[in-house]
PDB file of C-alpha atoms in Angstrom:
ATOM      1  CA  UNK A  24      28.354  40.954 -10.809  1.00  0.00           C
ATOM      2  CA  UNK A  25      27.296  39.469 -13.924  1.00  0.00           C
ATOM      3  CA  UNK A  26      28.187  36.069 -13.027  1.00  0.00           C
ATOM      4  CA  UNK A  27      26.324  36.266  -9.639  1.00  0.00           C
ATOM      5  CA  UNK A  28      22.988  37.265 -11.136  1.00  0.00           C
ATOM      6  CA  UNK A  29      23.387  34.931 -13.842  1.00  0.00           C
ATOM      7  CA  UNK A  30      24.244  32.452 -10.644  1.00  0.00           C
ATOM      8  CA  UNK A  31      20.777  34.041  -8.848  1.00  0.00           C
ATOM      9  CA  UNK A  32      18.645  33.334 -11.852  1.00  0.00           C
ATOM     10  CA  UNK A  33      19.387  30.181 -12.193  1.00  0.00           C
ATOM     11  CA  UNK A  34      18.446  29.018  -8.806  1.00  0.00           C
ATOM     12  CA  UNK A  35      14.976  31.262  -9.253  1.00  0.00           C
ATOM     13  CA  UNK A  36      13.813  29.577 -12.380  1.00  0.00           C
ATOM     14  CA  UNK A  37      14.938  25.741 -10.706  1.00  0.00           C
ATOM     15  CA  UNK A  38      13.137  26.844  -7.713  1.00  0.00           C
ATOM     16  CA  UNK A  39      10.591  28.269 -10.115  1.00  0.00           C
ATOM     17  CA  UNK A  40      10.980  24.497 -12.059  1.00  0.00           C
ATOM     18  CA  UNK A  41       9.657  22.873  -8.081  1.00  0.00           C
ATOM     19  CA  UNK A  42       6.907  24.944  -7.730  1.00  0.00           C
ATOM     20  CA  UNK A  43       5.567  24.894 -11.551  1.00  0.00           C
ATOM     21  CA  UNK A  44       6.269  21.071 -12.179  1.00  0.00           C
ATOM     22  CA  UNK A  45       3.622  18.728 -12.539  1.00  0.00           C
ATOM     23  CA  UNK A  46       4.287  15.346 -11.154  1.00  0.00           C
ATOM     24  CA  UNK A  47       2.467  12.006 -11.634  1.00  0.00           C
ATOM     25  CA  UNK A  48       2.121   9.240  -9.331  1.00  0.00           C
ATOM     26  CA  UNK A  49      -0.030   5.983  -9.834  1.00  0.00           C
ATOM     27  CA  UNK A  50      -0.360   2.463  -8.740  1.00  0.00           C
ATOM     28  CA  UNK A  51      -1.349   0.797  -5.495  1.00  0.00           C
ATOM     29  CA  UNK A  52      -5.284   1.163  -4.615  1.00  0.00           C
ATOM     30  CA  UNK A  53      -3.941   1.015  -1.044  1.00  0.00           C
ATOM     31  CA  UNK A  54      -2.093   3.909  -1.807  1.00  0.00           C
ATOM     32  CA  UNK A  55      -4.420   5.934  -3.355  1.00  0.00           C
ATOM     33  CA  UNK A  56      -6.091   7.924  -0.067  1.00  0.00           C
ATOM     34  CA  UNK A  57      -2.757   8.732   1.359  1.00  0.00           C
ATOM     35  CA  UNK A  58      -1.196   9.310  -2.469  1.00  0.00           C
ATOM     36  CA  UNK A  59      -3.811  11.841  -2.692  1.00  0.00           C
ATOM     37  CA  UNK A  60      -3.912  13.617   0.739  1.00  0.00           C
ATOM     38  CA  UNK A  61       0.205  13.321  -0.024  1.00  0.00           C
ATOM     39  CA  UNK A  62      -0.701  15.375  -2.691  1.00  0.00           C
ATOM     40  CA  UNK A  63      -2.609  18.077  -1.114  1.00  0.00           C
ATOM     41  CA  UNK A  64      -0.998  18.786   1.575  1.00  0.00           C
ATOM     42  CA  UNK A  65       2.221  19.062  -0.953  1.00  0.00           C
ATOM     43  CA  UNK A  66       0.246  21.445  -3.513  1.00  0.00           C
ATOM     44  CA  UNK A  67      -0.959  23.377  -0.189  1.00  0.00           C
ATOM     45  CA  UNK A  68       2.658  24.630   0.647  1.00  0.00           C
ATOM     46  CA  UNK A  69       4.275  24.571  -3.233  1.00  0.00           C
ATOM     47  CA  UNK A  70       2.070  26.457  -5.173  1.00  0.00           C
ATOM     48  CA  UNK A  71       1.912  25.935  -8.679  1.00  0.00           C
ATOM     49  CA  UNK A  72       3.040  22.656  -7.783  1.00  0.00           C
ATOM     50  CA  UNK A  73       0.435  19.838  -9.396  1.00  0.00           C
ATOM     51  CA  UNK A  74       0.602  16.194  -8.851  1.00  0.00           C
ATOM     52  CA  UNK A  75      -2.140  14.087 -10.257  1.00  0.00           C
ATOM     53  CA  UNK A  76      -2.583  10.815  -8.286  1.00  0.00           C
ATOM     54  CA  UNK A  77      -4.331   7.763  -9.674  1.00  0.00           C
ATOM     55  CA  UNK A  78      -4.513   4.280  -8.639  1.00  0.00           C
ATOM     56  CA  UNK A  79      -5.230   0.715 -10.621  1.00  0.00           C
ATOM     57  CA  UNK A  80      -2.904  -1.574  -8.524  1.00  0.00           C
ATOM     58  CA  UNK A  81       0.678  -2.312  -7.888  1.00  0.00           C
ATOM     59  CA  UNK A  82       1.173  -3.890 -10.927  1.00  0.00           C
ATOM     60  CA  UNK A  83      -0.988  -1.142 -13.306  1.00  0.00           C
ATOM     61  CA  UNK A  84       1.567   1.448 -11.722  1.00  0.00           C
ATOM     62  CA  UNK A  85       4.844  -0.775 -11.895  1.00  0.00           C
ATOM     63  CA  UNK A  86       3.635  -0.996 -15.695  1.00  0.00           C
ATOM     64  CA  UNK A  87       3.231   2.568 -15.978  1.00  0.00           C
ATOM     65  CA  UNK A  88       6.935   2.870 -14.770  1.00  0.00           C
ATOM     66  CA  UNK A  89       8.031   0.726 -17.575  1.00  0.00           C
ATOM     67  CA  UNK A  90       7.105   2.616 -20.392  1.00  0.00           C
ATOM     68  CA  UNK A  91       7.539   5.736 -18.760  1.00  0.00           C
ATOM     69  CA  UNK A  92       3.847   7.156 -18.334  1.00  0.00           C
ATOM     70  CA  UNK A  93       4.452   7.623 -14.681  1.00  0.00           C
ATOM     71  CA  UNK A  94       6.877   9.555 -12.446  1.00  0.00           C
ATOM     72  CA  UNK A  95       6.414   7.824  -9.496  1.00  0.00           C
ATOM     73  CA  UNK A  96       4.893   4.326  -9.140  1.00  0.00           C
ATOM     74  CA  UNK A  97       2.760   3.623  -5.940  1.00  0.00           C
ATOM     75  CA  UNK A  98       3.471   0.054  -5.013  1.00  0.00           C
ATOM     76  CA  UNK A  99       1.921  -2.285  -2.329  1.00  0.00           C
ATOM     77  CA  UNK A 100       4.397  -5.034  -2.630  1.00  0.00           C
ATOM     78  CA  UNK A 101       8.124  -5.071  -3.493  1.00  0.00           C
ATOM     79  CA  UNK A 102       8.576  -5.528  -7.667  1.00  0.00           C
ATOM     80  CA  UNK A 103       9.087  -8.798  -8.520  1.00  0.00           C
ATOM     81  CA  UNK A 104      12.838  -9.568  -9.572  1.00  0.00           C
ATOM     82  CA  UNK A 105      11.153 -10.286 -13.664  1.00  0.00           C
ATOM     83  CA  UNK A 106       9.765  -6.268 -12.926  1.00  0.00           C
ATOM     84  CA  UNK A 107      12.939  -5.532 -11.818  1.00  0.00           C
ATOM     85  CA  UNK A 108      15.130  -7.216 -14.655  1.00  0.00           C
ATOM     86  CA  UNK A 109      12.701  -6.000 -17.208  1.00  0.00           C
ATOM     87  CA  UNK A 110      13.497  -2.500 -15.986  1.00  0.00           C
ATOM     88  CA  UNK A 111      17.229  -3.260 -15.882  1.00  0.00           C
ATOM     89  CA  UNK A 112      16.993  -4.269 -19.372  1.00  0.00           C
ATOM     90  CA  UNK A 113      15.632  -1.130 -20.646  1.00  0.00           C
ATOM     91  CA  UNK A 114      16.531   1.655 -19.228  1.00  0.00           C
ATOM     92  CA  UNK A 115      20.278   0.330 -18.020  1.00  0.00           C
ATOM     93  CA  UNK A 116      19.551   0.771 -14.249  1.00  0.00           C
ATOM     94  CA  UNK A 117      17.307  -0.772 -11.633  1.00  0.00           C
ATOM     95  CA  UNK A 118      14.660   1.678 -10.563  1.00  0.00           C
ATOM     96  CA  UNK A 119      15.042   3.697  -7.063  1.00  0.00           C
ATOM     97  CA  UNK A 120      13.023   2.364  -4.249  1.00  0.00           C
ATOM     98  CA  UNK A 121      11.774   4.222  -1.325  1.00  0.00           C
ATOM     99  CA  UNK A 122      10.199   3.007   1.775  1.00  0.00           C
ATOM    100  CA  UNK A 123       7.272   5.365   2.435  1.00  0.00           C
ATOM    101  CA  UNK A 124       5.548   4.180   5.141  1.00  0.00           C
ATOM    102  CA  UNK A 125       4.607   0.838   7.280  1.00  0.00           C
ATOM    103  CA  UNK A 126       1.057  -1.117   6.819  1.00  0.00           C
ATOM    104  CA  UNK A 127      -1.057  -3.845   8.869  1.00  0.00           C
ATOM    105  CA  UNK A 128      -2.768  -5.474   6.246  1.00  0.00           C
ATOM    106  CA  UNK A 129      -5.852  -6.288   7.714  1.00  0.00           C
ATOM    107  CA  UNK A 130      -8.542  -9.339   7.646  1.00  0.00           C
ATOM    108  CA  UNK A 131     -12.011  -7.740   7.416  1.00  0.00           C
ATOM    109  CA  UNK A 132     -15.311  -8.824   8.586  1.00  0.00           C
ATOM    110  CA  UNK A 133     -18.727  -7.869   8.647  1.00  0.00           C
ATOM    111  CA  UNK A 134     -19.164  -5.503  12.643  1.00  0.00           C
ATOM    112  CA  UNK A 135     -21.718  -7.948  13.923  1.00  0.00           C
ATOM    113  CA  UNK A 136     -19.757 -11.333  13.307  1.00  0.00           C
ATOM    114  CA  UNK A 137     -18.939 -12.702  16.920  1.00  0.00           C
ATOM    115  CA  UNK A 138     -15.171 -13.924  15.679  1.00  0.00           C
ATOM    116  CA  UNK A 139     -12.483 -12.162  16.798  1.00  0.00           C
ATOM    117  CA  UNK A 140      -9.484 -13.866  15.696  1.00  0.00           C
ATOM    118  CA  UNK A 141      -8.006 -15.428  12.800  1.00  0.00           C
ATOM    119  CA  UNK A 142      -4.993 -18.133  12.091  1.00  0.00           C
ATOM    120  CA  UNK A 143      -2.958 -18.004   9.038  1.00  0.00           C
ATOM    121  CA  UNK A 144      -4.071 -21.713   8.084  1.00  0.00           C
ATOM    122  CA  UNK A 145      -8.069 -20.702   8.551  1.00  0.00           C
ATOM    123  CA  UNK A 146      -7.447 -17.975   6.632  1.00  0.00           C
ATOM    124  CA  UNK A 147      -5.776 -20.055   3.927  1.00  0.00           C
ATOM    125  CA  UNK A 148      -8.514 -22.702   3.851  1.00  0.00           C
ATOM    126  CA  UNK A 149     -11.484 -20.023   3.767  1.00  0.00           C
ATOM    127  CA  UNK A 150      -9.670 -18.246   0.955  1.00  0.00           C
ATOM    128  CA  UNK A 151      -9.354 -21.572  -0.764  1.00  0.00           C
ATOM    129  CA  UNK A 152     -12.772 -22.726  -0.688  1.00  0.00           C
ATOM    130  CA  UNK A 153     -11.750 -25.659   1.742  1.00  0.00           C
ATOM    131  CA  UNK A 154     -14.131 -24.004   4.574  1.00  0.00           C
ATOM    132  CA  UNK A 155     -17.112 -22.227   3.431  1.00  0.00           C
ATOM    133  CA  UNK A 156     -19.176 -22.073   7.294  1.00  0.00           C
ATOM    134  CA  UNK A 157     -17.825 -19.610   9.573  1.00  0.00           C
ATOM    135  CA  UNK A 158     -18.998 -22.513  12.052  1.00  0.00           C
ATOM    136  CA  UNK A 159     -15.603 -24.173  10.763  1.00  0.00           C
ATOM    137  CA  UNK A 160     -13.496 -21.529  12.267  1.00  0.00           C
ATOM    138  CA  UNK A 161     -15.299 -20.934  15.397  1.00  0.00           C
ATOM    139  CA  UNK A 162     -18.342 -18.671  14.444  1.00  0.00           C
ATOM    140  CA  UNK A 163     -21.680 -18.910  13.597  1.00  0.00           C
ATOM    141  CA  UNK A 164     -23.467 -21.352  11.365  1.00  0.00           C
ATOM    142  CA  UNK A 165     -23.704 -19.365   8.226  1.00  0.00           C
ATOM    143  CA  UNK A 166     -21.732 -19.129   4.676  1.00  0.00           C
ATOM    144  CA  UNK A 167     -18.749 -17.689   4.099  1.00  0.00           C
ATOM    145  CA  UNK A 168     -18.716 -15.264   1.238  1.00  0.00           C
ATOM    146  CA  UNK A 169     -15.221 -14.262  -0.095  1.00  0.00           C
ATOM    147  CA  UNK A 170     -14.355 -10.445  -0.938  1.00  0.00           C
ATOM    148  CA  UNK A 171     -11.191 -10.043  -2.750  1.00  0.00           C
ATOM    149  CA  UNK A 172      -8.820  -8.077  -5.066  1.00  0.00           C
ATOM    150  CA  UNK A 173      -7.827  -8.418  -8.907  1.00  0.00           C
ATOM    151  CA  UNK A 174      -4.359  -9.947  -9.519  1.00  0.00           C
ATOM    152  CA  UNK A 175      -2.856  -6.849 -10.596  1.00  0.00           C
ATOM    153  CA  UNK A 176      -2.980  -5.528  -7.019  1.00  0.00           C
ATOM    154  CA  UNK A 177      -0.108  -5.713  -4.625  1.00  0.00           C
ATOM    155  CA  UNK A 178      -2.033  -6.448  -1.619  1.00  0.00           C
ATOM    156  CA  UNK A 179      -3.883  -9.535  -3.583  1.00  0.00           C
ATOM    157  CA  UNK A 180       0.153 -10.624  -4.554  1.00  0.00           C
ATOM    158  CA  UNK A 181       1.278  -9.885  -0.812  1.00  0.00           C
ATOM    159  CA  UNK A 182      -2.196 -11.405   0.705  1.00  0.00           C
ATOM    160  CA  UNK A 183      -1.371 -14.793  -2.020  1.00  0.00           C
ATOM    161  CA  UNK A 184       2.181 -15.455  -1.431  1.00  0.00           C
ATOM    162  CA  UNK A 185       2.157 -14.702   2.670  1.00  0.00           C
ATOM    163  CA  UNK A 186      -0.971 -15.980   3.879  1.00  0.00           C
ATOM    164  CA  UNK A 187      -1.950 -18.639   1.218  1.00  0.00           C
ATOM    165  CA  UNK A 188       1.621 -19.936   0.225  1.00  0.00           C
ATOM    166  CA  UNK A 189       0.647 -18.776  -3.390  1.00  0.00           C
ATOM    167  CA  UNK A 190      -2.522 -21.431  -3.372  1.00  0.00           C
ATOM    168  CA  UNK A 191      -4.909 -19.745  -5.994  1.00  0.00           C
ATOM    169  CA  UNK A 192      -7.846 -17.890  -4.521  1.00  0.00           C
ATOM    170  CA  UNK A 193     -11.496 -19.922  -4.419  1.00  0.00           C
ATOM    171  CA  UNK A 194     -13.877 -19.160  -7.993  1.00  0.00           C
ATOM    172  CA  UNK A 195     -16.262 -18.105  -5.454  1.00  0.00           C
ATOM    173  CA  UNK A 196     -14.043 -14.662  -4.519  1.00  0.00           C
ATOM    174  CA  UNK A 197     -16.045 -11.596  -4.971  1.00  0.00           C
ATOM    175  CA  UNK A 198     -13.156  -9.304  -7.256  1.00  0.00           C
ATOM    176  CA  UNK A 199     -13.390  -5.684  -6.010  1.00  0.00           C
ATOM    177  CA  UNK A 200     -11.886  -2.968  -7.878  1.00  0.00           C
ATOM    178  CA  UNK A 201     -10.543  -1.817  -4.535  1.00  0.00           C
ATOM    179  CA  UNK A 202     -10.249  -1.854  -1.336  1.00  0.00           C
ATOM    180  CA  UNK A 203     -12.759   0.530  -0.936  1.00  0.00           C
ATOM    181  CA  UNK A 204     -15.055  -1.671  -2.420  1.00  0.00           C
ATOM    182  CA  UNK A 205     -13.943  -4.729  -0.251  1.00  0.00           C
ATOM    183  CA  UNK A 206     -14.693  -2.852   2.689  1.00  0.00           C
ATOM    184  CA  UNK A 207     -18.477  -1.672   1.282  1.00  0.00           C
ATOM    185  CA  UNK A 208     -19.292  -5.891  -0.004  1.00  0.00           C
ATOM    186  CA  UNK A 209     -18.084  -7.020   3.585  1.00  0.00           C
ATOM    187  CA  UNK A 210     -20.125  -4.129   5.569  1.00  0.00           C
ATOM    188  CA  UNK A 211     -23.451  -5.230   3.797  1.00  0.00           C
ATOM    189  CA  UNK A 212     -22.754  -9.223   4.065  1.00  0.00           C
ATOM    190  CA  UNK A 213     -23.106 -10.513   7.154  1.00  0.00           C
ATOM    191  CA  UNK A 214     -20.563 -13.243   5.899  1.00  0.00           C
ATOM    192  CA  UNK A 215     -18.594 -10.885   4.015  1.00  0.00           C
ATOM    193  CA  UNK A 216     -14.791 -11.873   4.897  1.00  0.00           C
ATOM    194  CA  UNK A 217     -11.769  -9.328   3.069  1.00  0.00           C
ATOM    195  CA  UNK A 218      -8.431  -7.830   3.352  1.00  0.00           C
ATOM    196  CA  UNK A 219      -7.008  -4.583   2.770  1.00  0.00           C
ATOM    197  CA  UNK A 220      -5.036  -1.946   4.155  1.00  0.00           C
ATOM    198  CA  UNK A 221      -4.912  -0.778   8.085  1.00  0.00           C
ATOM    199  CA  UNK A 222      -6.518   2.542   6.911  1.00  0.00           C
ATOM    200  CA  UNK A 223      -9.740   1.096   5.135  1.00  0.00           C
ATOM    201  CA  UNK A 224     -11.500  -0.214   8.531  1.00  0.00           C
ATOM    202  CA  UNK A 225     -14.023   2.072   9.434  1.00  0.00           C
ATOM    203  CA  UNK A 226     -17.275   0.217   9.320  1.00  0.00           C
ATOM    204  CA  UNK A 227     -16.085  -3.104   9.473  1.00  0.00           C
ATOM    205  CA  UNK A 228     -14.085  -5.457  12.102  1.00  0.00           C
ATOM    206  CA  UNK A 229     -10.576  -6.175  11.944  1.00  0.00           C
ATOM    207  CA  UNK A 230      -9.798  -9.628  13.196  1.00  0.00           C
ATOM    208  CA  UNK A 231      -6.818 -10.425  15.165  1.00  0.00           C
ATOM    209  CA  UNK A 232      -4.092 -12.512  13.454  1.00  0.00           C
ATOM    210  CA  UNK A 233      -2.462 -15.994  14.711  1.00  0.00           C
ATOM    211  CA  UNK A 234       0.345 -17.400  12.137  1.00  0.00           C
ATOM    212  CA  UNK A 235      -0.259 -20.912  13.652  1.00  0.00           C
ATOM    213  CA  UNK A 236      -3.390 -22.500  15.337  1.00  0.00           C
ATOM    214  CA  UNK A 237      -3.550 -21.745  18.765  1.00  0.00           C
ATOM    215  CA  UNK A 238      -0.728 -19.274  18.144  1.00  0.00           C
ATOM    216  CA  UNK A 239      -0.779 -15.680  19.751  1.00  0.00           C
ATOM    217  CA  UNK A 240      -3.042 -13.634  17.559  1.00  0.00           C
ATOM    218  CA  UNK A 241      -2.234 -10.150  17.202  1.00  0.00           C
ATOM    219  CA  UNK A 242      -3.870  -7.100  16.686  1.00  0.00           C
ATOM    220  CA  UNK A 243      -3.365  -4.668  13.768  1.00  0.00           C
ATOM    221  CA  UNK A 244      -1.869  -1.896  15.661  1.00  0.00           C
ATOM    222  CA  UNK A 245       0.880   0.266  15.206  1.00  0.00           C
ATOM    223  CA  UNK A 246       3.364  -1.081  18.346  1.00  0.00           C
ATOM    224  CA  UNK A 247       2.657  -4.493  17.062  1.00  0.00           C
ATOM    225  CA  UNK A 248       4.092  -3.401  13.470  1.00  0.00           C
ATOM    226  CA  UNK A 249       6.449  -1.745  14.130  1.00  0.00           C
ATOM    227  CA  UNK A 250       7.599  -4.183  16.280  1.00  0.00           C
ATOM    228  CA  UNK A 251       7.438  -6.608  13.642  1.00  0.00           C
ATOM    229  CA  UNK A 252       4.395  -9.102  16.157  1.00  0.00           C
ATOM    230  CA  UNK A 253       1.665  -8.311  13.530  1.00  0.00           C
ATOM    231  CA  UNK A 254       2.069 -11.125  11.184  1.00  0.00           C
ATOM    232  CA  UNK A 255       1.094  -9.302   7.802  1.00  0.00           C
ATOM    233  CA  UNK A 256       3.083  -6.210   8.430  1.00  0.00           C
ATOM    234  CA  UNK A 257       4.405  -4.625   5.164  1.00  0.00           C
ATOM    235  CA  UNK A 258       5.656  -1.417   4.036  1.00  0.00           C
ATOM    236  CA  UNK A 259       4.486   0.852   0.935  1.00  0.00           C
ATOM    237  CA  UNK A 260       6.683   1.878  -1.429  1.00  0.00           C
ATOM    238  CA  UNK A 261       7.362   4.440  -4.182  1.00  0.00           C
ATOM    239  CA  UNK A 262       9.467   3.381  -7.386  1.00  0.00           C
ATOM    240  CA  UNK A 263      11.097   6.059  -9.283  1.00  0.00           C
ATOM    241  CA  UNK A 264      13.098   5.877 -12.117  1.00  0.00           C
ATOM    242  CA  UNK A 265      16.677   7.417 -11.705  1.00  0.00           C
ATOM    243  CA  UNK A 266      16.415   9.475 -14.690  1.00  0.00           C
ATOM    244  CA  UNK A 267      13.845  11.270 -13.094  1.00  0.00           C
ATOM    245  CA  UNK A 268      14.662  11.362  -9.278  1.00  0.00           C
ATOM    246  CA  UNK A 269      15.537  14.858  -9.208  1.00  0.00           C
ATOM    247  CA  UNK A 270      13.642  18.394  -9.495  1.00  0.00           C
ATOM    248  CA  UNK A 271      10.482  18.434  -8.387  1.00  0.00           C
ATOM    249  CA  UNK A 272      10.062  14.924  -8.457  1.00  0.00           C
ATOM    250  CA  UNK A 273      13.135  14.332  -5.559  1.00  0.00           C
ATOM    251  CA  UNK A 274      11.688  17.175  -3.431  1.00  0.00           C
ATOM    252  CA  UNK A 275       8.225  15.656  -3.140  1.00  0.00           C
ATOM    253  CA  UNK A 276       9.432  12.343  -2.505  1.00  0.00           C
ATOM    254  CA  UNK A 277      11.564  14.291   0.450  1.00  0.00           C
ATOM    255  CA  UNK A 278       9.026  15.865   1.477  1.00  0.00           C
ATOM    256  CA  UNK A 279       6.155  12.446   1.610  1.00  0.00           C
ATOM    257  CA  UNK A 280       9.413  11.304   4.046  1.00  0.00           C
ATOM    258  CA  UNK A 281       9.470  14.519   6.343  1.00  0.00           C
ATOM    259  CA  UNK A 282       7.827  14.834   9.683  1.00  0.00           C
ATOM    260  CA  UNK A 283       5.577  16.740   7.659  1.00  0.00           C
ATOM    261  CA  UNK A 284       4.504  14.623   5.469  1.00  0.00           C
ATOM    262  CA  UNK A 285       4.563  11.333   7.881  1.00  0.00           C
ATOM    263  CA  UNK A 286       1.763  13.171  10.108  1.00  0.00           C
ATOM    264  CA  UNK A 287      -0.400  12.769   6.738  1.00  0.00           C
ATOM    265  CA  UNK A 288       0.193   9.253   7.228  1.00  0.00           C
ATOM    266  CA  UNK A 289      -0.748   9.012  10.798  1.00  0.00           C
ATOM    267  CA  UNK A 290      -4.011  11.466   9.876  1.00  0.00           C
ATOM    268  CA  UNK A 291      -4.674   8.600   6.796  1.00  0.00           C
ATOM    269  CA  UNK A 292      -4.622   5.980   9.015  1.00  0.00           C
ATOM    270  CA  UNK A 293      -1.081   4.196   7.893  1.00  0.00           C
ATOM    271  CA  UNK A 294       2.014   3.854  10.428  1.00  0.00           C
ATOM    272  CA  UNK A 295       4.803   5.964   9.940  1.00  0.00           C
ATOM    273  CA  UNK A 296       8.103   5.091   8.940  1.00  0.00           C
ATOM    274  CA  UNK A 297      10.646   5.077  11.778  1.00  0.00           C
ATOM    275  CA  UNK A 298      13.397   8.165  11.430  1.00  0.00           C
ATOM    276  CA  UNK A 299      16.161   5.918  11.159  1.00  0.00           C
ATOM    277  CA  UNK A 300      14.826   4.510   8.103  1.00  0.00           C
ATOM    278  CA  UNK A 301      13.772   7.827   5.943  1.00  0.00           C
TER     279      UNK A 301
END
């Protein structure tokens, strides 16, 4: 009898421990909406539950994992194998990765430009600086003006290495904090040209995507991504460090992965991930 409420205890105060715990996540600015609707939706149904959500960028998060300020690290972009070996060299381990959900990175321009698709090489000469007249790609004869991210964001790594073959971005690049504030500069310009994150388009045009000239260019849909047509498709990760993946932490990250928790990304505006892949 004794050992069986001593047995019963135990399992209240670790369920206790899941409720009660207080979990931080930060990273991707991508991330951030669905980190924090993640969040609520989680607090909603574990009370006394608290997980604090901020963002900064892939790289301010992946940081944040490395000296340990950070449970769970919001990421944009895979880590880089120096992130990963730099990890590996202090804490003995490479960190645990988790697939969260599935992303059309999106080219964003102002509603009223006429253009309506894009090629990978455009898009790398714009970004550049080699083409500054939308009249160069096929639209009208006005300036180009450049909205981008800071280099500690994933999407401005991803955006770099798979659509500009790692070319640096033009001087003339407007650097937005997020892409939040890629989508505002490009809604007020009228030659405002960005990227960012499927879920960020509301008041702005998404341009279909062509990896070639004269290529098939593809819309940033869910079908097309998940089919792997959409030429900037990407997932969204969380990075966890082993010595942590359990508790609380473990049953959130369960839970973001649930059915219950992938309708939050559908509702955000993401793609969710396909069962077989959870």
């Amino acid at each position: 009898m004794k050992l069986r409420l001593a047995v019963l205890l135990a399992s209240l105060l670790m369920a206790g421990a899941v409720r009660a715990a207080n979990i931080t996540v930060k990273g991707s600015d991508t991330m951030v909406i669905l980190g924090q609707k993640w969040a609520e939706a989680y607090m909603k149904s574990h009370p006394g539950a608290t997980v604090q959500v901020t963002g900064g960028g892939s790289g301010t998060g992946i940081a944040a994992l490395l000296n340990g300020t950070t449970d769970i690290c919001d990421a944009s972009r895979p880590m880089k194998p120096a992130e990963t070996a730099d990890f590996v060299k202090k804490f003995k381990t490479r960190p645990h990765e988790y697939k969260m959900c599935l992303d059309a990175l999106s080219v964003y321009v102002n509603k009223d430009n006429p253009l309506e698709k894009i090629s990978f090489p455009q898009l790398e000469a714009i970004f550049t600086g080699k083409l500054t007249n939308w009249k160069d790609v096929g639209g009208p004869d006005a300036s180009i003006s450049l909205y981008g991210r800071e280099n500690s964001s994933g999407t401005y790594e991803f955006f770099k290495e798979h659509v500009l073959n790692k070319k640096d971005f033009a001087a003339a690049t407007k650097t937005m904090p997020g892409t939040a504030a890629v989508i505002q500069g490009v809604a007020k310009d009228a030659g405002g040209i960005g990227y960012g994150g499927v879920a960020y388009g509301e008041g702005v045009k998404a341009l279909k995507v062509s990896k070639t000239d004269g290529g098939a260019a593809i819309e940033p849909h869910e079908e097309n991504v998940l089919t792997g047509k959409y030429p900037i498709s990407r997932y969204l990760f969380n990075y966890v460090d082993p010595a942590k993946d359990s508790g609380a932490t473990a049953d959130y990250i369960t839970w973001c992965l649930s059915d219950e928790g992938q309708a939050v990304v559908n509702d955000v505006g993401y793609f969710p991930l396909p069962k077989n892949l959870r």
